């Protein structure tokens, strides 16, 4: 059996340290905004080169809180990719703003930046670039577009922890960068968790208040906030895993490059555009033989998945609103994309095995 991610093997490598850390936190009983949460925020901010890191309950909340803190609200238009996880758009809808979906580039699966420029109207307030599957969006160009039209940039880094552009980390380009620590993410905890990074002191202050019931001072509530905190036990795990994130991402890249070498005549491997470092949250290929390959992989106990089968403008929840919209590249990619297992623990021998099953399928 080859799973999409091998969290068990990863846990066993860190078991002593994690078990010890958990026991200490349990004895300590400071479960809400405790010492590990505070230490993790400092360590993550330093690791990413951000002035502030504010943890919260999930990646979805990170996006939601970031939009609230940035002052995005009813009637504002927010441009994002149609080829992403639903949470990116949900956050826009939560604040009463209007998601404006744009098509993607077929090579990188990232937002088509000409399409972003073409989508700007007088109501546009922000852009949410999503570093899809771990490949950085061209943030230089995003910044130019944003500066020219006076737009805010909120990065969705749920799939790109540790990915950089010339040494500058994704999540440090816009007014806020949003991370997810969902278990299968490149930096994952053992439950839900999220974080926002920002260099803006006001935004950081607002985020700290928003995640904690709108309270600057205990039992004094100035605004309507939320209950959205990273819990202490998750922070213990994240602090331990953070020390290994560079190695994890390096191993993901090793696995991806090995795959691409073996697969290049069988399917279209994912392409790197060279703008930043791809950290391969997912290894997504294109093939018109997806059905036969996937059933053969399943037969052989090898996991595989479709990220994403339906672009957001075609999702039932948004379909009515975007009925007339056609975003042909994303629709084509959705019909041909196939994700194979990728994780730091995946060995080259396992990849050989996966490749030979794919070969036999076609
Ligand atoms: C995982 C993910 C999210 C949401 O993160 P959660 O922690 O699961 O809430 C948002 N955007 C993208 C692109 C994601 O992959």
mmCIF file of C-alpha atoms and ligand atoms in Angstrom:
data_model
loop_
_atom_site.group_PDB
_atom_site.id
_atom_site.type_symbol
_atom_site.label_atom_id
_atom_site.label_comp_id
_atom_site.label_asym_id
_atom_site.label_seq_id
_atom_site.Cartn_x
_atom_site.Cartn_y
_atom_site.Cartn_z
ATOM 1 C CA UNK A 1 0.000 0.000 0.000
ATOM 2 C CA UNK A 2 1.404 3.408 -0.996
ATOM 3 C CA UNK A 3 -0.607 6.282 0.541
ATOM 4 C CA UNK A 4 -0.793 9.883 -0.773
ATOM 5 C CA UNK A 5 1.034 10.980 2.412
ATOM 6 C CA UNK A 6 2.715 8.789 5.008
ATOM 7 C CA UNK A 7 2.019 10.538 8.298
ATOM 8 C CA UNK A 8 2.595 7.374 10.274
ATOM 9 C CA UNK A 9 6.143 6.908 9.076
ATOM 10 C CA UNK A 10 6.849 10.586 9.731
ATOM 11 C CA UNK A 11 5.416 10.342 13.263
ATOM 12 C CA UNK A 12 7.537 7.301 14.069
ATOM 13 C CA UNK A 13 10.698 9.178 13.109
ATOM 14 C CA UNK A 14 9.805 11.950 15.593
ATOM 15 C CA UNK A 15 7.896 9.853 18.127
ATOM 16 C CA UNK A 16 10.075 10.333 21.213
ATOM 17 C CA UNK A 17 10.262 14.086 20.835
ATOM 18 C CA UNK A 18 6.560 14.484 20.044
ATOM 19 C CA UNK A 19 5.371 12.183 22.838
ATOM 20 C CA UNK A 20 7.595 13.964 25.347
ATOM 21 C CA UNK A 21 6.430 17.395 24.189
ATOM 22 C CA UNK A 22 2.774 16.365 24.401
ATOM 23 C CA UNK A 23 3.164 14.997 27.918
ATOM 24 C CA UNK A 24 4.856 18.184 29.071
ATOM 25 C CA UNK A 25 2.056 20.303 27.582
ATOM 26 C CA UNK A 26 -0.595 18.082 29.205
ATOM 27 C CA UNK A 27 1.057 18.484 32.596
ATOM 28 C CA UNK A 28 1.410 22.212 32.033
ATOM 29 C CA UNK A 29 -2.363 22.624 31.280
ATOM 30 C CA UNK A 30 -2.006 26.017 29.551
ATOM 31 C CA UNK A 31 -4.123 24.873 26.634
ATOM 32 C CA UNK A 32 -5.253 28.192 25.126
ATOM 33 C CA UNK A 33 -2.611 30.570 23.735
ATOM 34 C CA UNK A 34 -0.057 28.800 25.891
ATOM 35 C CA UNK A 35 3.746 28.890 25.793
ATOM 36 C CA UNK A 36 4.125 26.574 22.785
ATOM 37 C CA UNK A 37 1.736 28.672 20.696
ATOM 38 C CA UNK A 38 3.674 31.801 21.549
ATOM 39 C CA UNK A 39 7.024 30.134 20.869
ATOM 40 C CA UNK A 40 5.778 28.660 17.586
ATOM 41 C CA UNK A 41 4.612 32.057 16.349
ATOM 42 C CA UNK A 42 8.046 33.521 17.029
ATOM 43 C CA UNK A 43 9.870 30.611 15.431
ATOM 44 C CA UNK A 44 7.624 30.553 12.358
ATOM 45 C CA UNK A 45 7.911 34.330 11.861
ATOM 46 C CA UNK A 46 11.677 34.020 12.017
ATOM 47 C CA UNK A 47 11.694 30.993 9.716
ATOM 48 C CA UNK A 48 9.615 32.829 7.117
ATOM 49 C CA UNK A 49 11.265 36.225 7.473
ATOM 50 C CA UNK A 50 7.982 37.870 8.483
ATOM 51 C CA UNK A 51 7.608 40.569 11.141
ATOM 52 C CA UNK A 52 4.524 38.961 12.700
ATOM 53 C CA UNK A 53 2.969 35.501 12.687
ATOM 54 C CA UNK A 54 -0.497 35.110 14.221
ATOM 55 C CA UNK A 55 -1.726 31.559 14.563
ATOM 56 C CA UNK A 56 -5.391 30.599 14.290
ATOM 57 C CA UNK A 57 -7.635 27.559 14.049
ATOM 58 C CA UNK A 58 -7.283 26.643 10.345
ATOM 59 C CA UNK A 59 -6.102 27.790 6.943
ATOM 60 C CA UNK A 60 -9.671 28.712 6.075
ATOM 61 C CA UNK A 61 -9.831 30.940 9.160
ATOM 62 C CA UNK A 62 -6.450 32.437 8.260
ATOM 63 C CA UNK A 63 -7.890 33.592 4.922
ATOM 64 C CA UNK A 64 -11.132 34.775 6.518
ATOM 65 C CA UNK A 65 -9.427 36.714 9.324
ATOM 66 C CA UNK A 66 -6.889 38.210 6.905
ATOM 67 C CA UNK A 67 -9.678 39.564 4.694
ATOM 68 C CA UNK A 68 -11.505 41.017 7.713
ATOM 69 C CA UNK A 69 -8.277 42.578 9.027
ATOM 70 C CA UNK A 70 -7.519 44.012 5.575
ATOM 71 C CA UNK A 71 -10.943 45.680 5.549
ATOM 72 C CA UNK A 72 -12.458 43.685 2.678
ATOM 73 C CA UNK A 73 -16.245 43.651 2.911
ATOM 74 C CA UNK A 74 -19.640 43.605 1.197
ATOM 75 C CA UNK A 75 -19.592 44.597 -2.470
ATOM 76 C CA UNK A 76 -15.820 44.407 -2.857
ATOM 77 C CA UNK A 77 -14.507 42.232 -5.648
ATOM 78 C CA UNK A 78 -11.627 39.879 -4.899
ATOM 79 C CA UNK A 79 -9.800 38.204 -7.783
ATOM 80 C CA UNK A 80 -8.571 34.647 -7.335
ATOM 81 C CA UNK A 81 -7.930 31.438 -9.218
ATOM 82 C CA UNK A 82 -10.790 29.174 -10.195
ATOM 83 C CA UNK A 83 -8.448 26.202 -9.786
ATOM 84 C CA UNK A 84 -7.956 25.993 -6.028
ATOM 85 C CA UNK A 85 -9.491 24.457 -2.931
ATOM 86 C CA UNK A 86 -12.924 25.865 -2.090
ATOM 87 C CA UNK A 87 -11.640 27.574 1.094
ATOM 88 C CA UNK A 88 -9.981 30.368 -0.905
ATOM 89 C CA UNK A 89 -13.364 31.416 -2.272
ATOM 90 C CA UNK A 90 -15.313 30.648 0.906
ATOM 91 C CA UNK A 91 -13.255 33.228 2.781
ATOM 92 C CA UNK A 92 -14.195 35.864 0.186
ATOM 93 C CA UNK A 93 -17.859 34.922 0.480
ATOM 94 C CA UNK A 94 -17.749 34.961 4.321
ATOM 95 C CA UNK A 95 -16.950 38.688 4.340
ATOM 96 C CA UNK A 96 -19.714 39.436 1.817
ATOM 97 C CA UNK A 97 -17.275 40.179 -0.986
ATOM 98 C CA UNK A 98 -17.562 38.799 -4.524
ATOM 99 C CA UNK A 99 -15.100 36.167 -5.732
ATOM 100 C CA UNK A 100 -13.954 36.937 -9.280
ATOM 101 C CA UNK A 101 -12.547 33.745 -10.744
ATOM 102 C CA UNK A 102 -9.823 33.815 -13.373
ATOM 103 C CA UNK A 103 -8.386 31.081 -15.544
ATOM 104 C CA UNK A 104 -5.015 29.413 -15.077
ATOM 105 C CA UNK A 105 -1.810 28.839 -16.971
ATOM 106 C CA UNK A 106 -1.760 25.274 -18.299
ATOM 107 C CA UNK A 107 1.922 24.773 -17.473
ATOM 108 C CA UNK A 108 1.965 25.851 -13.824
ATOM 109 C CA UNK A 109 -1.737 25.562 -12.896
ATOM 110 C CA UNK A 110 -1.303 28.995 -11.281
ATOM 111 C CA UNK A 111 -3.503 32.013 -12.054
ATOM 112 C CA UNK A 112 -3.048 33.523 -15.513
ATOM 113 C CA UNK A 113 -1.754 36.991 -14.662
ATOM 114 C CA UNK A 114 -2.974 38.593 -17.904
ATOM 115 C CA UNK A 115 -6.427 37.334 -16.932
ATOM 116 C CA UNK A 116 -5.993 38.912 -13.486
ATOM 117 C CA UNK A 117 -5.314 42.309 -15.055
ATOM 118 C CA UNK A 118 -8.246 41.914 -17.419
ATOM 119 C CA UNK A 119 -10.578 41.118 -14.501
ATOM 120 C CA UNK A 120 -9.910 44.360 -12.596
ATOM 121 C CA UNK A 121 -12.879 46.724 -12.258
ATOM 122 C CA UNK A 122 -13.592 49.802 -10.149
ATOM 123 C CA UNK A 123 -14.898 47.466 -7.423
ATOM 124 C CA UNK A 124 -11.776 45.310 -7.223
ATOM 125 C CA UNK A 125 -10.226 45.561 -3.784
ATOM 126 C CA UNK A 126 -7.809 42.635 -3.548
ATOM 127 C CA UNK A 127 -6.097 39.733 -5.277
ATOM 128 C CA UNK A 128 -5.591 36.335 -3.655
ATOM 129 C CA UNK A 129 -2.788 34.521 -5.453
ATOM 130 C CA UNK A 130 -2.765 30.809 -4.575
ATOM 131 C CA UNK A 131 0.610 29.074 -4.839
ATOM 132 C CA UNK A 132 -1.080 25.974 -6.145
ATOM 133 C CA UNK A 133 0.475 22.584 -5.388
ATOM 134 C CA UNK A 134 3.463 24.441 -3.899
ATOM 135 C CA UNK A 135 4.673 26.397 -6.941
ATOM 136 C CA UNK A 136 5.050 30.155 -6.261
ATOM 137 C CA UNK A 137 2.985 32.584 -8.303
ATOM 138 C CA UNK A 138 5.065 35.352 -9.959
ATOM 139 C CA UNK A 139 4.769 37.759 -7.030
ATOM 140 C CA UNK A 140 6.852 40.450 -8.753
ATOM 141 C CA UNK A 141 4.219 40.741 -11.453
ATOM 142 C CA UNK A 142 1.384 40.496 -8.889
ATOM 143 C CA UNK A 143 2.946 43.376 -6.955
ATOM 144 C CA UNK A 144 3.209 45.490 -10.122
ATOM 145 C CA UNK A 145 -0.455 44.872 -10.931
ATOM 146 C CA UNK A 146 -1.496 45.578 -7.332
ATOM 147 C CA UNK A 147 0.543 48.797 -7.121
ATOM 148 C CA UNK A 148 -0.780 50.062 -10.443
ATOM 149 C CA UNK A 149 -4.417 49.530 -9.440
ATOM 150 C CA UNK A 150 -4.024 50.129 -5.666
ATOM 151 C CA UNK A 151 -5.127 46.633 -4.693
ATOM 152 C CA UNK A 152 -4.347 44.576 -1.608
ATOM 153 C CA UNK A 153 -2.610 41.220 -1.970
ATOM 154 C CA UNK A 154 -3.457 38.351 0.392
ATOM 155 C CA UNK A 155 -1.452 35.218 -0.376
ATOM 156 C CA UNK A 156 -2.948 31.746 -0.006
ATOM 157 C CA UNK A 157 0.103 29.745 1.088
ATOM 158 C CA UNK A 158 -1.820 26.709 2.337
ATOM 159 C CA UNK A 159 0.155 24.544 -0.097
ATOM 160 C CA UNK A 160 3.432 26.436 -0.176
ATOM 161 C CA UNK A 161 5.009 26.567 3.284
ATOM 162 C CA UNK A 162 8.726 27.082 2.699
ATOM 163 C CA UNK A 163 8.498 27.890 -1.017
ATOM 164 C CA UNK A 164 10.515 30.984 -1.890
ATOM 165 C CA UNK A 165 11.250 33.361 -4.738
ATOM 166 C CA UNK A 166 14.943 34.270 -4.753
ATOM 167 C CA UNK A 167 15.162 33.571 -1.019
ATOM 168 C CA UNK A 168 12.036 35.538 -0.069
ATOM 169 C CA UNK A 169 9.364 33.252 1.316
ATOM 170 C CA UNK A 170 5.852 33.014 -0.072
ATOM 171 C CA UNK A 171 3.521 34.651 2.505
ATOM 172 C CA UNK A 172 5.794 37.694 2.903
ATOM 173 C CA UNK A 173 4.865 39.508 -0.321
ATOM 174 C CA UNK A 174 1.386 40.896 0.291
ATOM 175 C CA UNK A 175 -0.385 42.534 3.216
ATOM 176 C CA UNK A 176 -0.981 39.044 4.658
ATOM 177 C CA UNK A 177 0.072 35.463 3.969
ATOM 178 C CA UNK A 178 -2.220 32.617 4.984
ATOM 179 C CA UNK A 179 -0.991 29.186 6.033
ATOM 180 C CA UNK A 180 -2.760 25.904 6.746
ATOM 181 C CA UNK A 181 -1.414 23.220 9.044
ATOM 182 C CA UNK A 182 -3.971 20.604 7.979
ATOM 183 C CA UNK A 183 -2.251 17.234 8.588
ATOM 184 C CA UNK A 184 -1.324 16.539 4.961
ATOM 185 C CA UNK A 185 0.120 20.002 4.222
ATOM 186 C CA UNK A 186 3.901 20.385 3.872
ATOM 187 C CA UNK A 187 3.980 21.606 7.480
ATOM 188 C CA UNK A 188 1.059 19.791 9.083
ATOM 189 C CA UNK A 189 -0.167 19.240 12.627
ATOM 190 C CA UNK A 190 -2.400 16.463 13.991
ATOM 191 C CA UNK A 191 -5.696 18.255 13.583
ATOM 192 C CA UNK A 192 -6.624 21.683 12.230
ATOM 193 C CA UNK A 193 -4.388 24.733 12.468
ATOM 194 C CA UNK A 194 -3.543 27.892 10.570
ATOM 195 C CA UNK A 195 -1.510 31.084 10.659
ATOM 196 C CA UNK A 196 -1.301 34.534 9.102
ATOM 197 C CA UNK A 197 1.991 36.335 8.525
ATOM 198 C CA UNK A 198 2.221 40.078 8.030
ATOM 199 C CA UNK A 199 4.753 42.894 8.207
ATOM 200 C CA UNK A 200 1.997 45.393 8.949
ATOM 201 C CA UNK A 201 1.757 46.232 12.690
ATOM 202 C CA UNK A 202 -1.883 47.378 12.521
ATOM 203 C CA UNK A 203 -2.996 44.268 10.673
ATOM 204 C CA UNK A 204 -1.118 42.093 13.186
ATOM 205 C CA UNK A 205 -2.839 43.837 16.120
ATOM 206 C CA UNK A 206 -6.252 43.456 14.481
ATOM 207 C CA UNK A 207 -5.640 39.762 13.819
ATOM 208 C CA UNK A 208 -4.709 39.077 17.442
ATOM 209 C CA UNK A 209 -7.946 40.719 18.544
ATOM 210 C CA UNK A 210 -10.093 39.081 15.854
ATOM 211 C CA UNK A 211 -8.972 35.537 16.650
ATOM 212 C CA UNK A 212 -9.729 36.041 20.339
ATOM 213 C CA UNK A 213 -13.350 37.293 20.568
ATOM 214 C CA UNK A 214 -12.559 40.884 19.617
ATOM 215 C CA UNK A 215 -10.854 41.427 22.928
ATOM 216 C CA UNK A 216 -7.850 43.724 23.438
ATOM 217 C CA UNK A 217 -8.018 43.200 27.147
ATOM 218 C CA UNK A 218 -9.635 40.227 28.857
ATOM 219 C CA UNK A 219 -13.447 40.642 29.064
ATOM 220 C CA UNK A 220 -13.322 43.982 27.242
ATOM 221 C CA UNK A 221 -14.727 43.481 23.737
ATOM 222 C CA UNK A 222 -14.290 46.251 21.202
ATOM 223 C CA UNK A 223 -15.372 44.506 18.028
ATOM 224 C CA UNK A 224 -17.157 41.287 17.078
ATOM 225 C CA UNK A 225 -14.377 38.751 16.840
ATOM 226 C CA UNK A 226 -14.077 35.021 16.495
ATOM 227 C CA UNK A 227 -12.935 32.011 18.449
ATOM 228 C CA UNK A 228 -10.074 30.951 16.205
ATOM 229 C CA UNK A 229 -6.933 29.888 18.004
ATOM 230 C CA UNK A 230 -4.243 27.322 17.361
ATOM 231 C CA UNK A 231 -4.263 24.927 20.276
ATOM 232 C CA UNK A 232 -1.288 24.210 22.452
ATOM 233 C CA UNK A 233 -0.974 20.521 21.555
ATOM 234 C CA UNK A 234 -0.859 21.312 17.840
ATOM 235 C CA UNK A 235 1.776 23.970 18.515
ATOM 236 C CA UNK A 236 3.959 21.334 20.205
ATOM 237 C CA UNK A 237 3.891 19.224 17.028
ATOM 238 C CA UNK A 238 4.427 22.194 14.725
ATOM 239 C CA UNK A 239 7.474 23.381 16.668
ATOM 240 C CA UNK A 240 9.071 19.965 16.275
ATOM 241 C CA UNK A 241 8.195 19.608 12.592
ATOM 242 C CA UNK A 242 9.277 23.169 11.782
ATOM 243 C CA UNK A 243 12.866 22.121 12.490
ATOM 244 C CA UNK A 244 12.585 19.626 9.610
ATOM 245 C CA UNK A 245 10.626 21.654 7.056
ATOM 246 C CA UNK A 246 13.588 22.364 4.781
ATOM 247 C CA UNK A 247 14.482 18.677 4.680
ATOM 248 C CA UNK A 248 10.809 17.764 4.059
ATOM 249 C CA UNK A 249 10.571 20.148 1.131
ATOM 250 C CA UNK A 250 13.932 19.011 -0.249
ATOM 251 C CA UNK A 251 12.739 15.389 -0.147
ATOM 252 C CA UNK A 252 9.462 16.311 -1.841
ATOM 253 C CA UNK A 253 11.467 17.946 -4.636
ATOM 254 C CA UNK A 254 13.733 14.913 -4.884
ATOM 255 C CA UNK A 255 10.723 12.612 -5.237
ATOM 256 C CA UNK A 256 9.058 14.912 -7.787
ATOM 257 C CA UNK A 257 12.150 15.209 -9.963
ATOM 258 C CA UNK A 258 12.687 11.449 -9.884
ATOM 259 C CA UNK A 259 9.057 10.912 -10.932
ATOM 260 C CA UNK A 260 9.294 13.419 -13.772
ATOM 261 C CA UNK A 261 12.406 11.737 -15.158
ATOM 262 C CA UNK A 262 10.621 8.355 -15.241
ATOM 263 C CA UNK A 263 7.214 9.615 -16.345
ATOM 264 C CA UNK A 264 8.081 12.057 -19.100
ATOM 265 C CA UNK A 265 7.081 9.769 -21.985
ATOM 266 C CA UNK A 266 3.975 8.419 -20.249
ATOM 267 C CA UNK A 267 2.078 11.492 -18.983
ATOM 268 C CA UNK A 268 2.747 15.249 -18.847
ATOM 269 C CA UNK A 269 4.702 15.804 -15.622
ATOM 270 C CA UNK A 270 4.209 19.032 -13.632
ATOM 271 C CA UNK A 271 6.331 21.875 -14.976
ATOM 272 C CA UNK A 272 8.418 24.356 -13.018
ATOM 273 C CA UNK A 273 8.500 27.873 -14.427
ATOM 274 C CA UNK A 274 11.696 28.745 -12.550
ATOM 275 C CA UNK A 275 10.217 31.828 -10.857
ATOM 276 C CA UNK A 276 10.424 30.303 -7.395
ATOM 277 C CA UNK A 277 11.107 26.994 -5.679
ATOM 278 C CA UNK A 278 8.299 24.476 -6.156
ATOM 279 C CA UNK A 279 7.775 22.559 -2.893
ATOM 280 C CA UNK A 280 5.443 19.927 -4.383
ATOM 281 C CA UNK A 281 2.604 19.856 -1.921
ATOM 282 C CA UNK A 282 1.058 17.751 -4.675
ATOM 283 C CA UNK A 283 2.576 16.072 -7.703
ATOM 284 C CA UNK A 284 -0.027 16.674 -10.413
ATOM 285 C CA UNK A 285 0.321 15.261 -13.910
ATOM 286 C CA UNK A 286 -1.863 15.651 -16.995
ATOM 287 C CA UNK A 287 -3.065 12.669 -18.996
ATOM 288 C CA UNK A 288 -5.949 11.770 -21.270
ATOM 289 C CA UNK A 289 -5.742 8.206 -19.947
ATOM 290 C CA UNK A 290 -6.635 9.133 -16.393
ATOM 291 C CA UNK A 291 -9.402 6.582 -15.894
ATOM 292 C CA UNK A 292 -7.374 3.544 -16.927
ATOM 293 C CA UNK A 293 -4.290 4.669 -15.018
ATOM 294 C CA UNK A 294 -6.206 5.428 -11.844
ATOM 295 C CA UNK A 295 -8.075 2.135 -11.826
ATOM 296 C CA UNK A 296 -4.818 0.235 -12.370
ATOM 297 C CA UNK A 297 -3.147 2.147 -9.508
ATOM 298 C CA UNK A 298 -6.102 1.441 -7.216
ATOM 299 C CA UNK A 299 -5.983 -2.247 -8.167
ATOM 300 C CA UNK A 300 -2.348 -2.249 -7.088
ATOM 301 C CA UNK A 301 -3.027 -0.561 -3.740
ATOM 302 C CA UNK A 302 -1.419 2.708 -4.808
ATOM 303 C CA UNK A 303 -3.277 5.868 -3.819
ATOM 304 C CA UNK A 304 -4.034 8.552 -6.413
ATOM 305 C CA UNK A 305 -6.410 11.495 -6.511
ATOM 306 C CA UNK A 306 -7.867 14.252 -8.651
ATOM 307 C CA UNK A 307 -6.945 17.787 -7.596
ATOM 308 C CA UNK A 308 -9.260 19.346 -8.647
ATOM 309 C CA UNK A 309 -12.094 17.667 -10.520
ATOM 310 C CA UNK A 310 -14.279 20.807 -10.719
ATOM 311 C CA UNK A 311 -13.020 24.405 -10.975
ATOM 312 C CA UNK A 312 -14.747 26.753 -8.534
ATOM 313 C CA UNK A 313 -16.851 28.601 -11.124
ATOM 314 C CA UNK A 314 -18.464 25.233 -11.948
ATOM 315 C CA UNK A 315 -19.069 24.139 -8.348
ATOM 316 C CA UNK A 316 -22.757 23.759 -7.465
ATOM 317 C CA UNK A 317 -22.416 26.431 -4.764
ATOM 318 C CA UNK A 318 -21.167 29.058 -7.250
ATOM 319 C CA UNK A 319 -22.580 27.717 -10.515
ATOM 320 C CA UNK A 320 -25.725 29.845 -10.552
ATOM 321 C CA UNK A 321 -23.741 33.043 -10.053
ATOM 322 C CA UNK A 322 -21.116 32.207 -12.708
ATOM 323 C CA UNK A 323 -23.300 30.313 -15.195
ATOM 324 C CA UNK A 324 -22.140 32.154 -18.264
ATOM 325 C CA UNK A 325 -18.448 32.055 -17.386
ATOM 326 C CA UNK A 326 -16.121 29.858 -19.377
ATOM 327 C CA UNK A 327 -12.568 29.339 -18.135
ATOM 328 C CA UNK A 328 -11.411 26.755 -20.672
ATOM 329 C CA UNK A 329 -7.880 26.048 -19.429
ATOM 330 C CA UNK A 330 -9.037 25.153 -15.930
ATOM 331 C CA UNK A 331 -11.879 23.069 -17.330
ATOM 332 C CA UNK A 332 -9.467 21.122 -19.533
ATOM 333 C CA UNK A 333 -6.943 20.676 -16.701
ATOM 334 C CA UNK A 334 -9.717 19.489 -14.380
ATOM 335 C CA UNK A 335 -10.583 16.765 -16.883
ATOM 336 C CA UNK A 336 -6.992 15.522 -17.221
ATOM 337 C CA UNK A 337 -5.225 16.119 -13.907
ATOM 338 C CA UNK A 338 -4.031 13.202 -11.816
ATOM 339 C CA UNK A 339 -2.164 13.517 -8.522
ATOM 340 C CA UNK A 340 0.281 10.787 -7.489
ATOM 341 C CA UNK A 341 1.588 10.124 -3.978
ATOM 342 C CA UNK A 342 4.281 12.607 -2.922
ATOM 343 C CA UNK A 343 5.745 13.039 0.545
ATOM 344 C CA UNK A 344 9.203 13.280 2.090
ATOM 345 C CA UNK A 345 9.225 9.586 3.018
ATOM 346 C CA UNK A 346 8.371 8.326 -0.486
ATOM 347 C CA UNK A 347 11.340 6.301 -1.758
ATOM 348 C CA UNK A 348 12.673 6.080 -5.312
ATOM 349 C CA UNK A 349 11.894 2.342 -5.244
ATOM 350 C CA UNK A 350 8.251 3.130 -4.465
ATOM 351 C CA UNK A 351 8.257 5.607 -7.348
ATOM 352 C CA UNK A 352 9.672 2.893 -9.656
ATOM 353 C CA UNK A 353 6.811 0.666 -8.582
ATOM 354 C CA UNK A 354 4.218 3.387 -9.273
ATOM 355 C CA UNK A 355 5.758 4.156 -12.659
ATOM 356 C CA UNK A 356 5.738 0.514 -13.717
ATOM 357 C CA UNK A 357 2.034 0.230 -12.858
ATOM 358 C CA UNK A 358 1.337 3.356 -14.932
ATOM 359 C CA UNK A 359 3.361 1.877 -17.805
ATOM 360 C CA UNK A 360 1.361 -1.337 -17.667
ATOM 361 C CA UNK A 361 -1.899 0.621 -17.667
ATOM 362 C CA UNK A 362 -1.178 2.419 -20.937
HETATM 363 C C1 LIG B 1 -5.884 23.398 2.578
HETATM 364 C C2 LIG B 1 -6.188 24.654 1.876
HETATM 365 C C3 LIG B 1 -6.905 25.703 2.482
HETATM 366 C C4 LIG B 1 -7.630 25.571 3.781
HETATM 367 O O1 LIG B 1 -6.894 25.134 4.849
HETATM 368 P P1 LIG B 1 -7.624 24.413 6.095
HETATM 369 O O2 LIG B 1 -6.537 24.421 7.114
HETATM 370 O O3 LIG B 1 -7.982 23.036 5.641
HETATM 371 O O4 LIG B 1 -8.786 25.205 6.489
HETATM 372 C C5 LIG B 1 -7.024 26.900 1.790
HETATM 373 N N1 LIG B 1 -6.512 27.061 0.566
HETATM 374 C C6 LIG B 1 -5.850 26.066 -0.057
HETATM 375 C C7 LIG B 1 -5.284 26.315 -1.416
HETATM 376 C C8 LIG B 1 -5.689 24.827 0.560
HETATM 377 O O5 LIG B 1 -5.035 23.849 -0.076
#
